[in-house]
XYZ file of C-alpha atoms in Angstrom:
573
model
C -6.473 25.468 -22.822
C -3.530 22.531 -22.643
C -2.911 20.027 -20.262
C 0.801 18.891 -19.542
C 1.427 15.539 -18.430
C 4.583 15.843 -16.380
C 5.548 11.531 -15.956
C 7.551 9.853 -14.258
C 9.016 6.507 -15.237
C 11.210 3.732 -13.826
C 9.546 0.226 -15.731
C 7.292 -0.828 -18.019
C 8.880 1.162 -20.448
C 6.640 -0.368 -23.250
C 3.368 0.479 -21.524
C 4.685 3.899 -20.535
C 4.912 4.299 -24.508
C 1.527 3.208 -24.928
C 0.327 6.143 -22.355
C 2.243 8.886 -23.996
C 1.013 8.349 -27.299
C -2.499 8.515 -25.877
C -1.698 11.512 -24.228
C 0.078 12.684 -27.285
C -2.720 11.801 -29.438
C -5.268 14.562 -27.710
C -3.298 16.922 -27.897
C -1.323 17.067 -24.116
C 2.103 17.195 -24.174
C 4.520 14.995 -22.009
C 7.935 15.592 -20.306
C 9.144 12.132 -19.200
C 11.852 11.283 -16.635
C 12.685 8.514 -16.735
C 14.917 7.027 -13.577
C 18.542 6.697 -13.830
C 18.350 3.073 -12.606
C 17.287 2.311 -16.145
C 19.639 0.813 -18.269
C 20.846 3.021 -20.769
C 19.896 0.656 -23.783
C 16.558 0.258 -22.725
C 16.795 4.342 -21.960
C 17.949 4.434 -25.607
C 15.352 2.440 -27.157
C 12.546 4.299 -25.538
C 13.934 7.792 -26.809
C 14.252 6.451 -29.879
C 10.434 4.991 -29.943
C 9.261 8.532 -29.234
C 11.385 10.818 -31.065
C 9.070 11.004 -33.751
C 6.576 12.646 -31.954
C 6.566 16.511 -31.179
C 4.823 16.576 -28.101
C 7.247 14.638 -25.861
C 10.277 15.767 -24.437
C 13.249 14.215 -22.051
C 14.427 16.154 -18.802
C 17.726 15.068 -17.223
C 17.279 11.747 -15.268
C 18.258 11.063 -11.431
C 18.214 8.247 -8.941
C 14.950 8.253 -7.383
C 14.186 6.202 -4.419
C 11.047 5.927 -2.219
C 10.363 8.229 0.862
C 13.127 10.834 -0.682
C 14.175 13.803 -1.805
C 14.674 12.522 -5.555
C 10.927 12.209 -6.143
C 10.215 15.647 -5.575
C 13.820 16.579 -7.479
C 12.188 14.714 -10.413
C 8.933 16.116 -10.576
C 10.402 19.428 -10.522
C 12.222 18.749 -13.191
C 9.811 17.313 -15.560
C 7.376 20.427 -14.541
C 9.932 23.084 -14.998
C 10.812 21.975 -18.741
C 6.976 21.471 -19.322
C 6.345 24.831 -18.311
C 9.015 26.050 -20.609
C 8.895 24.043 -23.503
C 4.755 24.389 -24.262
C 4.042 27.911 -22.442
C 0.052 27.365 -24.065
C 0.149 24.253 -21.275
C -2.149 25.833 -17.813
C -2.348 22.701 -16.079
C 0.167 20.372 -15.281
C -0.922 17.020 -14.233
C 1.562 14.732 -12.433
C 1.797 11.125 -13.199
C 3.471 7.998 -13.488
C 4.163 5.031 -16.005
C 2.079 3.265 -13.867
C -1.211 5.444 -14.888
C -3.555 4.243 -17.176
C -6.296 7.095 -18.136
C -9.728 6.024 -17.556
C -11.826 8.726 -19.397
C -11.450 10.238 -22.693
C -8.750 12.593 -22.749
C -11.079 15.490 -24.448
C -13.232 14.854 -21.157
C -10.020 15.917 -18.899
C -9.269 18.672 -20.865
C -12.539 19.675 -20.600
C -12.955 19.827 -17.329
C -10.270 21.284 -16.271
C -11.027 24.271 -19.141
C -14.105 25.097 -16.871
C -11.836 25.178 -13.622
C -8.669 27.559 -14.972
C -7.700 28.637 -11.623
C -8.195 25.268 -9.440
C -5.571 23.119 -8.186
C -6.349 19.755 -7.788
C -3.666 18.274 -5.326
C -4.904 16.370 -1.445
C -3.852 18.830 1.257
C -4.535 18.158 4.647
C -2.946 19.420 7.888
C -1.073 16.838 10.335
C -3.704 16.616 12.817
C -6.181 16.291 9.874
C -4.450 13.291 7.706
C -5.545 9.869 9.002
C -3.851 7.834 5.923
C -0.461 7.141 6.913
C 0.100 3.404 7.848
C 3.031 2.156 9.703
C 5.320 5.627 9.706
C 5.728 9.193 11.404
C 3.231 11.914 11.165
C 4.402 15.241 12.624
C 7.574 13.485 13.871
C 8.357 13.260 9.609
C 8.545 17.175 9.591
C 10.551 17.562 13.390
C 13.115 14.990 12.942
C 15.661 15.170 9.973
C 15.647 11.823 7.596
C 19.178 11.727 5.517
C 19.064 7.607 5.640
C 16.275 5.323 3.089
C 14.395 3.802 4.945
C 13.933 0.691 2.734
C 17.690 0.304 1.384
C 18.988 1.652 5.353
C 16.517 0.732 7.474
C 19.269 0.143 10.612
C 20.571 3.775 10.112
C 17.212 4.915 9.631
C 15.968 3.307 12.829
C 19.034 4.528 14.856
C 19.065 7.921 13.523
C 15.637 8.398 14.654
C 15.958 6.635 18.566
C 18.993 9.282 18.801
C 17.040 12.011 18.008
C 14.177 11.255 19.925
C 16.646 10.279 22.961
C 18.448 13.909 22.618
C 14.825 15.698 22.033
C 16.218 17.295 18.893
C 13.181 19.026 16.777
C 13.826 21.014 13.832
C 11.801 24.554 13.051
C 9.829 24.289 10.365
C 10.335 27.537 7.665
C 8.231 30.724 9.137
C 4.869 31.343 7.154
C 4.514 27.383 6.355
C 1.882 25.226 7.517
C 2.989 21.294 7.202
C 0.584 19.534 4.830
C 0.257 16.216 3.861
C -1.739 14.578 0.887
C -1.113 12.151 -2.257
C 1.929 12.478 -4.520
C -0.235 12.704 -7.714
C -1.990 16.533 -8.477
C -2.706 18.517 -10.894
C -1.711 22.102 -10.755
C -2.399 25.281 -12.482
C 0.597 26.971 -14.435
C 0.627 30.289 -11.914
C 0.519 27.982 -8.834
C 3.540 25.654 -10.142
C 5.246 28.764 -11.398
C 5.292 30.421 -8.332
C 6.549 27.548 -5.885
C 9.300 26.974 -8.612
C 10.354 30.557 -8.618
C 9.673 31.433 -4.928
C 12.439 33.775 -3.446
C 12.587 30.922 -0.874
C 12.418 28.226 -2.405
C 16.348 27.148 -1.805
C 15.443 27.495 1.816
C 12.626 25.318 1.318
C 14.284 22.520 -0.159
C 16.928 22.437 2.287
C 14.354 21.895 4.753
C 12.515 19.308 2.439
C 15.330 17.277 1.964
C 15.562 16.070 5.193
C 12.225 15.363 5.658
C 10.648 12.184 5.599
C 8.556 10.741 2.201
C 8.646 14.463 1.073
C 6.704 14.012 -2.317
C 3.564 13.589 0.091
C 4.253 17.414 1.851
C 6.445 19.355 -0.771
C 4.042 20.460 -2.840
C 1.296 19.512 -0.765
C 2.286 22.437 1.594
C 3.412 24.892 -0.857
C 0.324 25.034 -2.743
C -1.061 26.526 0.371
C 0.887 29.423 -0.005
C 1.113 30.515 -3.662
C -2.250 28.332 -4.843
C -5.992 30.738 -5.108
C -8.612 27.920 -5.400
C -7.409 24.322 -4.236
C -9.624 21.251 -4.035
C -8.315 19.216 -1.739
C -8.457 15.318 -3.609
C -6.865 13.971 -6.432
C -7.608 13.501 -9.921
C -6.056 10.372 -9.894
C -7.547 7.026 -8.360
C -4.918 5.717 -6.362
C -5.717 3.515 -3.216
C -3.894 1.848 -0.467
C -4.036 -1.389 1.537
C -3.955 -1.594 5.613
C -0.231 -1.940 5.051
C 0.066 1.268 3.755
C 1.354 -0.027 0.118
C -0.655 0.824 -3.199
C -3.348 -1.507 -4.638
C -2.595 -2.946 -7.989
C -5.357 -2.980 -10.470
C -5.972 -6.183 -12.946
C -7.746 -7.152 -15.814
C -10.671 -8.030 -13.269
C -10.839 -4.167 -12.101
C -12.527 -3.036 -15.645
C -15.760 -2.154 -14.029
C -14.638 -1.339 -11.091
C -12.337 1.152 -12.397
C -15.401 2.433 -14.620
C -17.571 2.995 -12.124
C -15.177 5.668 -9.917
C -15.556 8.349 -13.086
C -11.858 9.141 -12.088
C -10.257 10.145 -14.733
C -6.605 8.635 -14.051
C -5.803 5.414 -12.053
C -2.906 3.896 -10.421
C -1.112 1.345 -10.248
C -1.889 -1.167 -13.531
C -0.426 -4.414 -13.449
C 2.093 -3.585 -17.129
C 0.224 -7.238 -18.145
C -3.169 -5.922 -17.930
C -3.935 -6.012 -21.625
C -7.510 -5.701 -21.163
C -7.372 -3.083 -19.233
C -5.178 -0.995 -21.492
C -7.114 -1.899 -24.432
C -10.333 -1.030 -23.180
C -9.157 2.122 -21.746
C -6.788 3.591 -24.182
C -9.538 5.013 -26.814
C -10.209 8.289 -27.084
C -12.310 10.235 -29.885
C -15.208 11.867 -29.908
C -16.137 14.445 -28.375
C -16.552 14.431 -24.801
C -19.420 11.809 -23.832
C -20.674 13.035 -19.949
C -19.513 15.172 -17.558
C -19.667 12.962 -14.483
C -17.556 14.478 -11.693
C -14.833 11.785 -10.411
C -16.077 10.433 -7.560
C -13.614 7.970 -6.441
C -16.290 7.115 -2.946
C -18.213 5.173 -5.177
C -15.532 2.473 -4.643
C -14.631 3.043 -1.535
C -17.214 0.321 0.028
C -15.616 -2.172 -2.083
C -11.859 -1.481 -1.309
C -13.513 -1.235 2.475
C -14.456 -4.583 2.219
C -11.757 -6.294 0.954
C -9.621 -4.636 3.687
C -11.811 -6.225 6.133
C -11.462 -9.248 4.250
C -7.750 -9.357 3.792
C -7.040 -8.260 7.710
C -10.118 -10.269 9.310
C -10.814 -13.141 6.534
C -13.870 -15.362 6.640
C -14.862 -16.796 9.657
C -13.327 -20.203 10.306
C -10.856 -20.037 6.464
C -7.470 -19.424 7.286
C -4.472 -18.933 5.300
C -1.108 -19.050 4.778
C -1.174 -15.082 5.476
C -3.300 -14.771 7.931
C -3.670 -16.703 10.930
C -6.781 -15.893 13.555
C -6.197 -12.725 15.820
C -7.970 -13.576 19.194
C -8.220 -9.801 19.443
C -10.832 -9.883 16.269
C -12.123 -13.147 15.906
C -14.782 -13.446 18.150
C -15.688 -16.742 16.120
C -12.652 -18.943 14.951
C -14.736 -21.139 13.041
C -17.553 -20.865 10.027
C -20.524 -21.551 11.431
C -22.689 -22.660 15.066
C -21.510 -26.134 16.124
C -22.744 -27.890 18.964
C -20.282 -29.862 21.689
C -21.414 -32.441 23.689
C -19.812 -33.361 27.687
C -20.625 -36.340 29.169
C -24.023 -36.880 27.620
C -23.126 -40.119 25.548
C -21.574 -41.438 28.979
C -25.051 -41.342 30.701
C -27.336 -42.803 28.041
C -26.873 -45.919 25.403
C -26.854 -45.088 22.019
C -27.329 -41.024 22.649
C -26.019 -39.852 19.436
C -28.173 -42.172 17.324
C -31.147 -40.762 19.409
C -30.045 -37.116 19.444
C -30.138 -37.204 15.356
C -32.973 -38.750 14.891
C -34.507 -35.553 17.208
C -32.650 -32.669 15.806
C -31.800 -33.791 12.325
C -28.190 -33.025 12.559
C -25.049 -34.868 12.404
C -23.836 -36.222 15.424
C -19.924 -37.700 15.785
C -18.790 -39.361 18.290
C -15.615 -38.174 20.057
C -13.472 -36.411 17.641
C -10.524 -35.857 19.419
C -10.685 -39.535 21.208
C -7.096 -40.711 21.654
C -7.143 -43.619 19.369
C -9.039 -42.278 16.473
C -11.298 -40.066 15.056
C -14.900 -40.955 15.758
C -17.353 -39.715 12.420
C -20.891 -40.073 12.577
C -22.194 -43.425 11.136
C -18.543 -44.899 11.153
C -17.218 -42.936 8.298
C -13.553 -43.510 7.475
C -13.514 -40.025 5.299
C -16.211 -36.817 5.641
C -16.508 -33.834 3.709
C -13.143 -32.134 2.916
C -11.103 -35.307 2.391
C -10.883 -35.901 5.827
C -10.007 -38.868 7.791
C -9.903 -40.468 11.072
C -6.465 -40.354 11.337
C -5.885 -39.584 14.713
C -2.026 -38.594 14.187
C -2.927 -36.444 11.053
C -6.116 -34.684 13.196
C -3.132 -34.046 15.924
C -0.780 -32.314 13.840
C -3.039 -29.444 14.293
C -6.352 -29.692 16.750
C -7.639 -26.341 15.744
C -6.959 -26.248 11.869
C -8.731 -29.753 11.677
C -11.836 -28.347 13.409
C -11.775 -25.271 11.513
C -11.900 -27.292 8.669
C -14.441 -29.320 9.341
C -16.342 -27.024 10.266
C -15.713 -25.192 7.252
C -16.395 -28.340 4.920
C -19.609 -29.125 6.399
C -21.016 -25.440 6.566
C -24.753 -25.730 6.209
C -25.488 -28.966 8.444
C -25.502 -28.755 11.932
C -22.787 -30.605 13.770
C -22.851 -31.986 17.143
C -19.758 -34.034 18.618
C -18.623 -35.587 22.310
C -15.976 -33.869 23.877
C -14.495 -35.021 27.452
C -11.315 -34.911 29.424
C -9.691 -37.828 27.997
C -9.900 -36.261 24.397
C -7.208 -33.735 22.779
C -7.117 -30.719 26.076
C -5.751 -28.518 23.271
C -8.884 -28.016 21.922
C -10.364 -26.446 24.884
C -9.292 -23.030 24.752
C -10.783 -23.124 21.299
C -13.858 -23.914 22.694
C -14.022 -21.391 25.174
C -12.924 -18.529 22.550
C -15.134 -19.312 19.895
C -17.995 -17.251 19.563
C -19.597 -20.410 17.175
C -18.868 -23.186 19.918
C -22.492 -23.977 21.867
C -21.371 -26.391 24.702
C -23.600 -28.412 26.884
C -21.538 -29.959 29.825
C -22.518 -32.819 32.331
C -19.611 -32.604 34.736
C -18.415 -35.637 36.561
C -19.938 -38.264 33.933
C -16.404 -39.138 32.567
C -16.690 -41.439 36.046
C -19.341 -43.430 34.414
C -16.832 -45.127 32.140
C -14.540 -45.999 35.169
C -17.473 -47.178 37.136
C -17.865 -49.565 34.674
C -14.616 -50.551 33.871
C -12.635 -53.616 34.884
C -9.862 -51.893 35.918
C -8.042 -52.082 39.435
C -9.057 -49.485 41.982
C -5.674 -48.077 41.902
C -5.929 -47.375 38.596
C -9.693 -46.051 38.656
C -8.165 -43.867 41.220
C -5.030 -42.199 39.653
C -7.513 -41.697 36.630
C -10.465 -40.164 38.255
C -7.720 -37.720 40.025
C -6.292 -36.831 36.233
C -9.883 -36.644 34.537
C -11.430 -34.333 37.133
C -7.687 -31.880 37.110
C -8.579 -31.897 32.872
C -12.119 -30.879 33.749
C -11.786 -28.457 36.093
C -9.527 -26.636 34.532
C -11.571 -27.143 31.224
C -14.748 -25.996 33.129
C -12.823 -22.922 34.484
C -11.831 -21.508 30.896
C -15.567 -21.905 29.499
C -16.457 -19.835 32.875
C -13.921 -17.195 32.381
C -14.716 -13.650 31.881
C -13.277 -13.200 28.204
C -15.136 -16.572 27.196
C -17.259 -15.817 24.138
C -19.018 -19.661 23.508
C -22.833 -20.378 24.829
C -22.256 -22.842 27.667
C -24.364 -24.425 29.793
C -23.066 -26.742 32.515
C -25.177 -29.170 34.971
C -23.669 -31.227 37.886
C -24.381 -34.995 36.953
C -26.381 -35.200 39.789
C -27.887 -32.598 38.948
C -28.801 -33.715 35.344
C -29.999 -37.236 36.780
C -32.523 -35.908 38.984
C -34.914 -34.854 36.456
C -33.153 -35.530 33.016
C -36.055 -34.538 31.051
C -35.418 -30.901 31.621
C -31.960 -30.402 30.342
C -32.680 -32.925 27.390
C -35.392 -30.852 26.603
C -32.849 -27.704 26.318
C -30.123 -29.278 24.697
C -32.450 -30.451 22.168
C -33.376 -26.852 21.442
C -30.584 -25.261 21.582
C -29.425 -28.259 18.328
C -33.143 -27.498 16.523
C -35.702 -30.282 16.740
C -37.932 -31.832 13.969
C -40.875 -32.133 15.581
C -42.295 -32.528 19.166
C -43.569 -35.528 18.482
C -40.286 -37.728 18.421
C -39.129 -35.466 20.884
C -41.219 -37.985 23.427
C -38.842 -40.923 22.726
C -36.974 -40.717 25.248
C -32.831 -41.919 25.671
C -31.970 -45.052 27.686
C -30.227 -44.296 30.963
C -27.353 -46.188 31.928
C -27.518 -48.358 35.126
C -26.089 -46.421 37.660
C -26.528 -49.031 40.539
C -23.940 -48.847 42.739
C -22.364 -45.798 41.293
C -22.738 -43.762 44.941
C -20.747 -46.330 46.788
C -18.247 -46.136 43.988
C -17.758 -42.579 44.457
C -17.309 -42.834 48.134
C -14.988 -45.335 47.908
C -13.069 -42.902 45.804
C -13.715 -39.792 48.634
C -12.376 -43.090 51.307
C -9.061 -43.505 49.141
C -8.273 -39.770 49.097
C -9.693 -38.441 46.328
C -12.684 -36.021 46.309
C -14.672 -36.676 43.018
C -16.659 -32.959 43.511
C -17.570 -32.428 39.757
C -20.645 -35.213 40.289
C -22.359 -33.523 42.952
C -24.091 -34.555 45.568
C -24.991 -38.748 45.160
C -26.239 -39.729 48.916
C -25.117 -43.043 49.995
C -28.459 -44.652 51.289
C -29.441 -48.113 52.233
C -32.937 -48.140 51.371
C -32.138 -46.213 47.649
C -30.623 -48.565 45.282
C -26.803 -48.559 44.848
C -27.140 -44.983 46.116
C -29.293 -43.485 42.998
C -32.800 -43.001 43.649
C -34.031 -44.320 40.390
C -37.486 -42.219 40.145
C -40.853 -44.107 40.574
C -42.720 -43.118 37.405
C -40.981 -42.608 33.834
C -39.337 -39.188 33.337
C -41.208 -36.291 31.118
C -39.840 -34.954 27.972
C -42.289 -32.003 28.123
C -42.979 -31.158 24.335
C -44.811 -27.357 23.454
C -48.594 -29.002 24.076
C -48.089 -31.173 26.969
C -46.096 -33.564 29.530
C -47.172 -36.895 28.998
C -44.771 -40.008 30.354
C -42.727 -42.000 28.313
């Protein structure tokens, strides 16, 4: 038994040599067309490289062009002069210059000796096929396609709006069941013979030729008619991106490639040289008989799909920017952001890393300048506190740090006189934990020495920035871990909320936990706030701060020293 290679080539006419002469070399003859878009020098000099060998032959060459009628014209072809020329050939494989085989030769031969009557080509109703990306299904059998859609894409686009607009559907030919499946198959010489000679076969193509990508249903729906035993897959490895276009295989794909036990792949990069040298030996006899089983691959091809369309949390680039509609984190790992705690207590972030052990920054986003923990002028990364270069792009610069610094906790300040474009960030990112004190950015103007007008017109801009900051971390689509106290609320027993921001960071050890921050003096702070309410403006992200004669400046400061309860007990500090 004799396997025919029908193949069909358009570049690479060097490596396509290297192919036939393997196939040549086991004993398969090859019929080559080679597209008419070749020059005809290098057309010439490829004739003339294989005219000493018996086993290939030339058909006459066409224009083909993807998603038309030439494909299948070629094919045709190249199978009809293979079927004539060698009539000891019973299987006729289709392939390109593109194909590299992976197995022994012998091995194919072999196989396909035990299966005389099986043709190997994908065939899968409309309703069945899942694979196309991007096109027409049914509508590529209905609607009539006599414009390429990559050289004509206007026309094409038109053409099909029209038809869709006047309801025009074609009939498809009585006793024919569209199919759909992969170009390359491998078919048996009665099957081939009989959808090339078919009584009806002029009728055929005149519906085929209008029909959209028909190399993927020609044959593919034929076979269903004239074939006796069909296994629906290919022989030939050939897979496909999310786009829709075919994966190219490198030098790097060696074991990958080995491990499918397919015994033809598709598409090899033409500079691949260790890929054709490692595959292009062939003697011996047939080592195993390992059915192909392209699945085998499949997870890894799954994967890097995932990876290409959804990338690694928190690494963007140039191709792929985050999709909100994915990306339920938009950075690389748990961070921890910080609202109006360092406003409360003197020297928080020194205290808060000495609990948790993680690296606390000031504000980040300040106005002025980019506030790294310890003073640093440069982190991780190659960053700096350049406030104008961090500006350029909020999100990319937290991403990246982020990113640099994966494996250490990081904790910053955030308020409402920082960057406000980062706050949607913060409110969509699934990595963002977010403790918020609301009202404390008053603190700072309460101590200020600024004029009351000016207190005033800030307070009123602040607490607009905050509210609607504090509304988008509330929202219903919101995917970061917030947790939000009134600063009133916070004040009246600090030791609580301490204790669970200092969990929700990771602390060392109860023991230091019971060092306790310094709170700011706050005397005077309720009169300031009415004074605010008395000029018009309603400061009601504080809470509730009575105004009291016999309480000190309005903040009942509390009689014994606050508890930081730790696991064992509640002892004062």
């Amino acid at each position: 038994m004799t396997v025919g290679v029908a193949m069909l080539v358009h570049e690479a006419l060097g490596r396509a040599e290297q192919v036939v002469r393997h196939w040549t070399a086991a004993g398969c003859p090859v019929v080559l067309h080679v597209d008419s878009n070749v020059p005809p020098t290098c057309h010439a000099a490829f004739r003339t490289a294989l005219a000493d060998d018996p086993l290939v032959r030339f058909c006459a060459r066409r224009h083909c062009e993807w998603g038309t009628w030439s494909l299948v014209g070629a094919s045709q072809a190249a199978a009809e002069m293979l079927l004539e020329s060698f009539p000891d050939v019973q299987h006729v494989y289709l392939a390109s210059g593109a194909c590299l085989p992976l197995r022994p030769v012998r091995e194919l031969v072999a196989y396909l000796g035990a299966r005389p009557r099986t043709d190997f080509i994908e065939s899968a109703t409309t309703a069945d096929v899942a694979w196309p990306v991007g096109g027409l299904n049914e509508e590529r059998f209905t609607l009539r396609f006599p414009f390429a859609w990559k050289r004509q894409r206007r026309l094409f686009d038109a053409y099909v709006r029209m038809q869709r607009l006047l309801r025009l559907r074609r009939r498809f030919p009585e006793g024919l069941v569209p199919h759909m499946g992969s170009q390359w198959w491998c078919l048996t010489r009665q099957t081939l013979t009989a959808i090339l000679g078919s009584p009806d076969r002029a009728a055929h193509e005149r519906f085929f030729r209008r029909v959209w990508i028909p190399d993927e249903s020609y044959f593919q729906t034929l076979v269903r008619r004239h074939g006796r035993q069909i296994e629906s897959r290919s022989l030939t490895l050939s897979k496909f991106d999310f786009q829709g276009k075919p994966h190219v295989f490198y030098d790097d794909h060696l074991e990958l490639l080995r491990r499918s036990d397919c015994f033809v792949a598709r598409k090899i990069w033409p500079q691949a040289d260790g890929l054709y040298r490692a595959f292009l030996k062939d003697g011996g006899e047939p080592a195993c008989r390992r059915e192909p089983n392209p699945g085998k691959i499949d997870r890894v091809f799954a994967r890097a799909v995932e990876r290409r369309t959804r990338g690694r949390p928190g690494l963007f680039m140039q191709s792929r920017r985050p999709d909100p509609a994915w990306d339920s984190a938009r950075t690389a790992a748990p961070y921890f952001v910080l609202q109006g705690l360092a406003e409360l207590f003197t020297d928080f972030d020194s205290w808060l890393a000495a609990q948790t052990g993680a690296r606390v920054h000031g504000h980040l986003f300040a106005p002025d300048r980019v506030a790294f923990a310890d003073g640093l002028r440069v982190i991780e990364g190659g960053l700096c506190d350049s406030a104008a270069k961090r500006d350029y792009a909020p999100e990319a610069f937290l991403s990246s740090l982020i990113w640099n610094t994966r494996g250490t906790r990081q904790c910053f300040q955030y308020g409402p006189a920082d960057d406000p474009r980062l706050g949607p960030l913060l409110a969509q990112d699934g990595n963002a934990r977010i403790a918020v004190v609301s009202g404390a950015w008053a603190v700072p103007l309460f101590r200020s020495n600024r004029t009351f007008p000016e207190i005033r017109r800030e307070a009123a801009r602040l607490q607009k920035i905050e509210s609607d900051h504090l509304k988008a971390l509330r929202a219903v689509d919101a995917k970061a871990q917030v947790r939000v106290w009134s600063m009133a609320e916070f004040i009246h027993v600090p030791s609580e909320p301490l204790r669970e921001i200092v969990d929700m960071i990771g602390q060392s050890s109860p023991q230091r936990l019971r060092e306790a921050p310094s709170l700011v003096d706050l005397t005077g702070f309720a009169e300031f706030l009415q004074k605010l309410k008395n000029q018009g403006m309603h400061p009601h992200l504080m809470g509730d701060f009575p105004v009291d004669p016999h309480i000190d400046g309005g903040f009942e400061r509390p009689s014994k020293p606050y508890l930081v309860r730790t696991a064992s007990d509640d002892r004062p500090v």
